[in-house]
Amino acid sequence: QVQLVESGGGLVQSGGSHRLSCRPSESVFAINIMAWYRQAPGKERELVASVTGTDSIKYSESVKGRFFIARDKNTVNLQMNDLKPEDTAVYYCSMNLVKRPLIPRRDYWGQGTQVTVSS
């Protein structure tokens, strides 16, 4: 079973920067969409940013201009700048990937990493 390994969560001061990274736990055949979601306490999980295999990128309005997503081979990074207390959430990595040839693509999720922004 492929697992997504996330790293980089932690406590950051308001206005600071932080980077999250995510990669599959094993070699896979192909990765289509890579994305970061987040879920704040009492709120639904929301898409933060996504990048396709052709580098088409989308951002939520709340992070546009502050967060930047990039893929490097099988790793996806989320650079977060000018962090605000409202960015506090559990951040989840998601990848739509093909594990082996002829196996249908499916979505995989990381376990989540906590990012806390102090005011």
PDB file of C-alpha atoms in Angstrom:
ATOM      1  CA  GLN A   1       0.000   0.000   0.000  1.00  0.00           C
ATOM      2  CA  VAL A   2       1.465   3.330  -1.041  1.00  0.00           C
ATOM      3  CA  GLN A   3       1.619   5.889   1.726  1.00  0.00           C
ATOM      4  CA  LEU A   4       2.199   9.592   1.338  1.00  0.00           C
ATOM      5  CA  VAL A   5       4.913  10.833   3.665  1.00  0.00           C
ATOM      6  CA  GLU A   6       4.464  14.435   4.769  1.00  0.00           C
ATOM      7  CA  SER A   7       7.023  16.587   6.526  1.00  0.00           C
ATOM      8  CA  GLY A   8       7.407  20.162   7.679  1.00  0.00           C
ATOM      9  CA  GLY A   9       4.565  20.835  10.051  1.00  0.00           C
ATOM     10  CA  GLY A  10       5.133  22.927  13.136  1.00  0.00           C
ATOM     11  CA  LEU A  11       4.636  26.195  14.962  1.00  0.00           C
ATOM     12  CA  VAL A  12       5.288  29.427  13.059  1.00  0.00           C
ATOM     13  CA  GLN A  13       4.906  33.061  14.003  1.00  0.00           C
ATOM     14  CA  SER A  14       2.477  35.249  12.118  1.00  0.00           C
ATOM     15  CA  GLY A  15       4.164  36.747   9.075  1.00  0.00           C
ATOM     16  CA  GLY A  16       6.668  33.942   8.908  1.00  0.00           C
ATOM     17  CA  SER A  17       7.342  31.325   6.262  1.00  0.00           C
ATOM     18  CA  HIS A  18       7.266  27.559   6.289  1.00  0.00           C
ATOM     19  CA  ARG A  19       7.524  24.720   3.801  1.00  0.00           C
ATOM     20  CA  LEU A  20       5.694  21.421   3.624  1.00  0.00           C
ATOM     21  CA  SER A  21       6.861  18.447   1.580  1.00  0.00           C
ATOM     22  CA  CYS A  22       5.212  15.196   0.574  1.00  0.00           C
ATOM     23  CA  ARG A  23       6.331  12.135  -1.352  1.00  0.00           C
ATOM     24  CA  PRO A  24       5.135   8.557  -1.863  1.00  0.00           C
ATOM     25  CA  SER A  25       6.675   5.930   0.428  1.00  0.00           C
ATOM     26  CA  GLU A  26       7.693   3.821  -2.572  1.00  0.00           C
ATOM     27  CA  SER A  27       8.359   4.177  -6.258  1.00  0.00           C
ATOM     28  CA  VAL A  28       5.211   4.572  -8.363  1.00  0.00           C
ATOM     29  CA  PHE A  29       4.521   4.426 -12.086  1.00  0.00           C
ATOM     30  CA  ALA A  30       3.004   7.868 -12.626  1.00  0.00           C
ATOM     31  CA  ILE A  31       1.556  10.762 -10.676  1.00  0.00           C
ATOM     32  CA  ASN A  32      -1.180  12.930 -12.117  1.00  0.00           C
ATOM     33  CA  ILE A  33      -2.419  15.577  -9.727  1.00  0.00           C
ATOM     34  CA  MET A  34      -0.564  16.570  -6.570  1.00  0.00           C
ATOM     35  CA  ALA A  35      -2.392  18.728  -4.064  1.00  0.00           C
ATOM     36  CA  TRP A  36      -2.471  20.135  -0.583  1.00  0.00           C
ATOM     37  CA  TYR A  37      -5.675  20.417   1.430  1.00  0.00           C
ATOM     38  CA  ARG A  38      -6.224  21.745   4.906  1.00  0.00           C
ATOM     39  CA  GLN A  39      -8.787  21.396   7.646  1.00  0.00           C
ATOM     40  CA  ALA A  40      -9.132  23.880  10.443  1.00  0.00           C
ATOM     41  CA  PRO A  41     -10.976  23.013  13.672  1.00  0.00           C
ATOM     42  CA  GLY A  42     -14.712  23.020  13.107  1.00  0.00           C
ATOM     43  CA  LYS A  43     -14.380  23.525   9.368  1.00  0.00           C
ATOM     44  CA  GLU A  44     -14.532  21.321   6.303  1.00  0.00           C
ATOM     45  CA  ARG A  45     -11.434  20.214   4.466  1.00  0.00           C
ATOM     46  CA  GLU A  46     -10.593  22.641   1.680  1.00  0.00           C
ATOM     47  CA  LEU A  47      -8.268  22.623  -1.303  1.00  0.00           C
ATOM     48  CA  VAL A  48      -5.264  24.880  -0.788  1.00  0.00           C
ATOM     49  CA  ALA A  49      -3.330  24.295  -3.993  1.00  0.00           C
ATOM     50  CA  SER A  50      -2.932  21.719  -6.740  1.00  0.00           C
ATOM     51  CA  VAL A  51      -0.553  21.032  -9.600  1.00  0.00           C
ATOM     52  CA  THR A  52      -1.104  18.674 -12.518  1.00  0.00           C
ATOM     53  CA  GLY A  53       1.402  16.630 -14.488  1.00  0.00           C
ATOM     54  CA  THR A  54       1.563  19.451 -17.035  1.00  0.00           C
ATOM     55  CA  ASP A  55       2.232  22.010 -14.268  1.00  0.00           C
ATOM     56  CA  SER A  56      -1.213  23.559 -14.357  1.00  0.00           C
ATOM     57  CA  ILE A  57      -1.594  25.161 -10.925  1.00  0.00           C
ATOM     58  CA  LYS A  58      -4.586  26.267  -8.903  1.00  0.00           C
ATOM     59  CA  TYR A  59      -4.744  28.118  -5.593  1.00  0.00           C
ATOM     60  CA  SER A  60      -7.554  28.924  -3.234  1.00  0.00           C
ATOM     61  CA  GLU A  61      -8.316  32.612  -3.066  1.00  0.00           C
ATOM     62  CA  SER A  62      -7.298  32.762   0.586  1.00  0.00           C
ATOM     63  CA  VAL A  63      -3.690  31.756  -0.141  1.00  0.00           C
ATOM     64  CA  LYS A  64      -3.143  33.184  -3.609  1.00  0.00           C
ATOM     65  CA  GLY A  65       0.036  35.256  -3.703  1.00  0.00           C
ATOM     66  CA  ARG A  66       1.279  33.857  -0.385  1.00  0.00           C
ATOM     67  CA  PHE A  67       1.525  30.108  -0.957  1.00  0.00           C
ATOM     68  CA  PHE A  68       3.342  28.416  -3.807  1.00  0.00           C
ATOM     69  CA  ILE A  69       3.084  24.780  -4.854  1.00  0.00           C
ATOM     70  CA  ALA A  70       5.760  23.008  -6.848  1.00  0.00           C
ATOM     71  CA  ARG A  71       6.426  19.444  -7.902  1.00  0.00           C
ATOM     72  CA  ASP A  72       9.885  17.997  -8.188  1.00  0.00           C
ATOM     73  CA  LYS A  73       9.774  14.489  -9.617  1.00  0.00           C
ATOM     74  CA  ASN A  74       7.654  12.564  -7.097  1.00  0.00           C
ATOM     75  CA  THR A  75       7.729  15.228  -4.392  1.00  0.00           C
ATOM     76  CA  VAL A  76       5.315  18.096  -3.938  1.00  0.00           C
ATOM     77  CA  ASN A  77       6.285  21.111  -1.887  1.00  0.00           C
ATOM     78  CA  LEU A  78       4.110  23.872  -0.483  1.00  0.00           C
ATOM     79  CA  GLN A  79       5.963  27.081   0.299  1.00  0.00           C
ATOM     80  CA  MET A  80       3.888  29.162   2.679  1.00  0.00           C
ATOM     81  CA  ASN A  81       4.788  32.831   3.125  1.00  0.00           C
ATOM     82  CA  ASP A  82       3.258  35.640   5.148  1.00  0.00           C
ATOM     83  CA  LEU A  83       1.467  33.112   7.317  1.00  0.00           C
ATOM     84  CA  LYS A  84      -1.594  34.239   9.252  1.00  0.00           C
ATOM     85  CA  PRO A  85      -3.321  32.753  12.298  1.00  0.00           C
ATOM     86  CA  GLU A  86      -6.218  31.742  10.048  1.00  0.00           C
ATOM     87  CA  ASP A  87      -3.816  29.460   8.168  1.00  0.00           C
ATOM     88  CA  THR A  88      -3.686  27.261  11.263  1.00  0.00           C
ATOM     89  CA  ALA A  89      -4.916  23.825  10.245  1.00  0.00           C
ATOM     90  CA  VAL A  90      -3.991  20.240   9.617  1.00  0.00           C
ATOM     91  CA  TYR A  91      -2.522  20.111   6.128  1.00  0.00           C
ATOM     92  CA  TYR A  92      -3.056  17.003   4.016  1.00  0.00           C
ATOM     93  CA  CYS A  93      -1.143  15.934   0.952  1.00  0.00           C
ATOM     94  CA  SER A  94      -3.075  14.189  -1.801  1.00  0.00           C
ATOM     95  CA  MET A  95      -1.884  12.516  -4.970  1.00  0.00           C
ATOM     96  CA  ASN A  96      -3.773  10.932  -7.827  1.00  0.00           C
ATOM     97  CA  LEU A  97      -1.372   8.298  -9.005  1.00  0.00           C
ATOM     98  CA  VAL A  98      -0.847   5.036 -10.831  1.00  0.00           C
ATOM     99  CA  LYS A  99       0.998   2.587  -8.640  1.00  0.00           C
ATOM    100  CA  ARG A 100       1.858   0.067 -11.358  1.00  0.00           C
ATOM    101  CA  PRO A 101       1.047  -0.184 -15.097  1.00  0.00           C
ATOM    102  CA  LEU A 102      -2.484  -1.436 -15.797  1.00  0.00           C
ATOM    103  CA  ILE A 103      -3.587  -0.641 -12.251  1.00  0.00           C
ATOM    104  CA  PRO A 104      -6.232   2.114 -12.310  1.00  0.00           C
ATOM    105  CA  ARG A 105      -5.212   5.456 -10.905  1.00  0.00           C
ATOM    106  CA  ARG A 106      -6.624   6.421  -7.540  1.00  0.00           C
ATOM    107  CA  ASP A 107      -6.329   9.066  -4.892  1.00  0.00           C
ATOM    108  CA  TYR A 108      -3.989   8.683  -1.971  1.00  0.00           C
ATOM    109  CA  TRP A 109      -3.879  10.824   1.158  1.00  0.00           C
ATOM    110  CA  GLY A 110      -1.266  11.633   3.735  1.00  0.00           C
ATOM    111  CA  GLN A 111      -2.025  11.424   7.431  1.00  0.00           C
ATOM    112  CA  GLY A 112      -1.870  15.172   7.836  1.00  0.00           C
ATOM    113  CA  THR A 113       0.602  17.537   9.436  1.00  0.00           C
ATOM    114  CA  GLN A 114      -0.301  20.297  11.867  1.00  0.00           C
ATOM    115  CA  VAL A 115       0.651  23.873  11.049  1.00  0.00           C
ATOM    116  CA  THR A 116      -0.007  26.378  13.820  1.00  0.00           C
ATOM    117  CA  VAL A 117       0.474  30.085  13.243  1.00  0.00           C
ATOM    118  CA  SER A 118       0.784  32.136  16.404  1.00  0.00           C
ATOM    119  CA  SER A 119      -0.301  35.772  16.462  1.00  0.00           C
TER     120      SER A 119
END
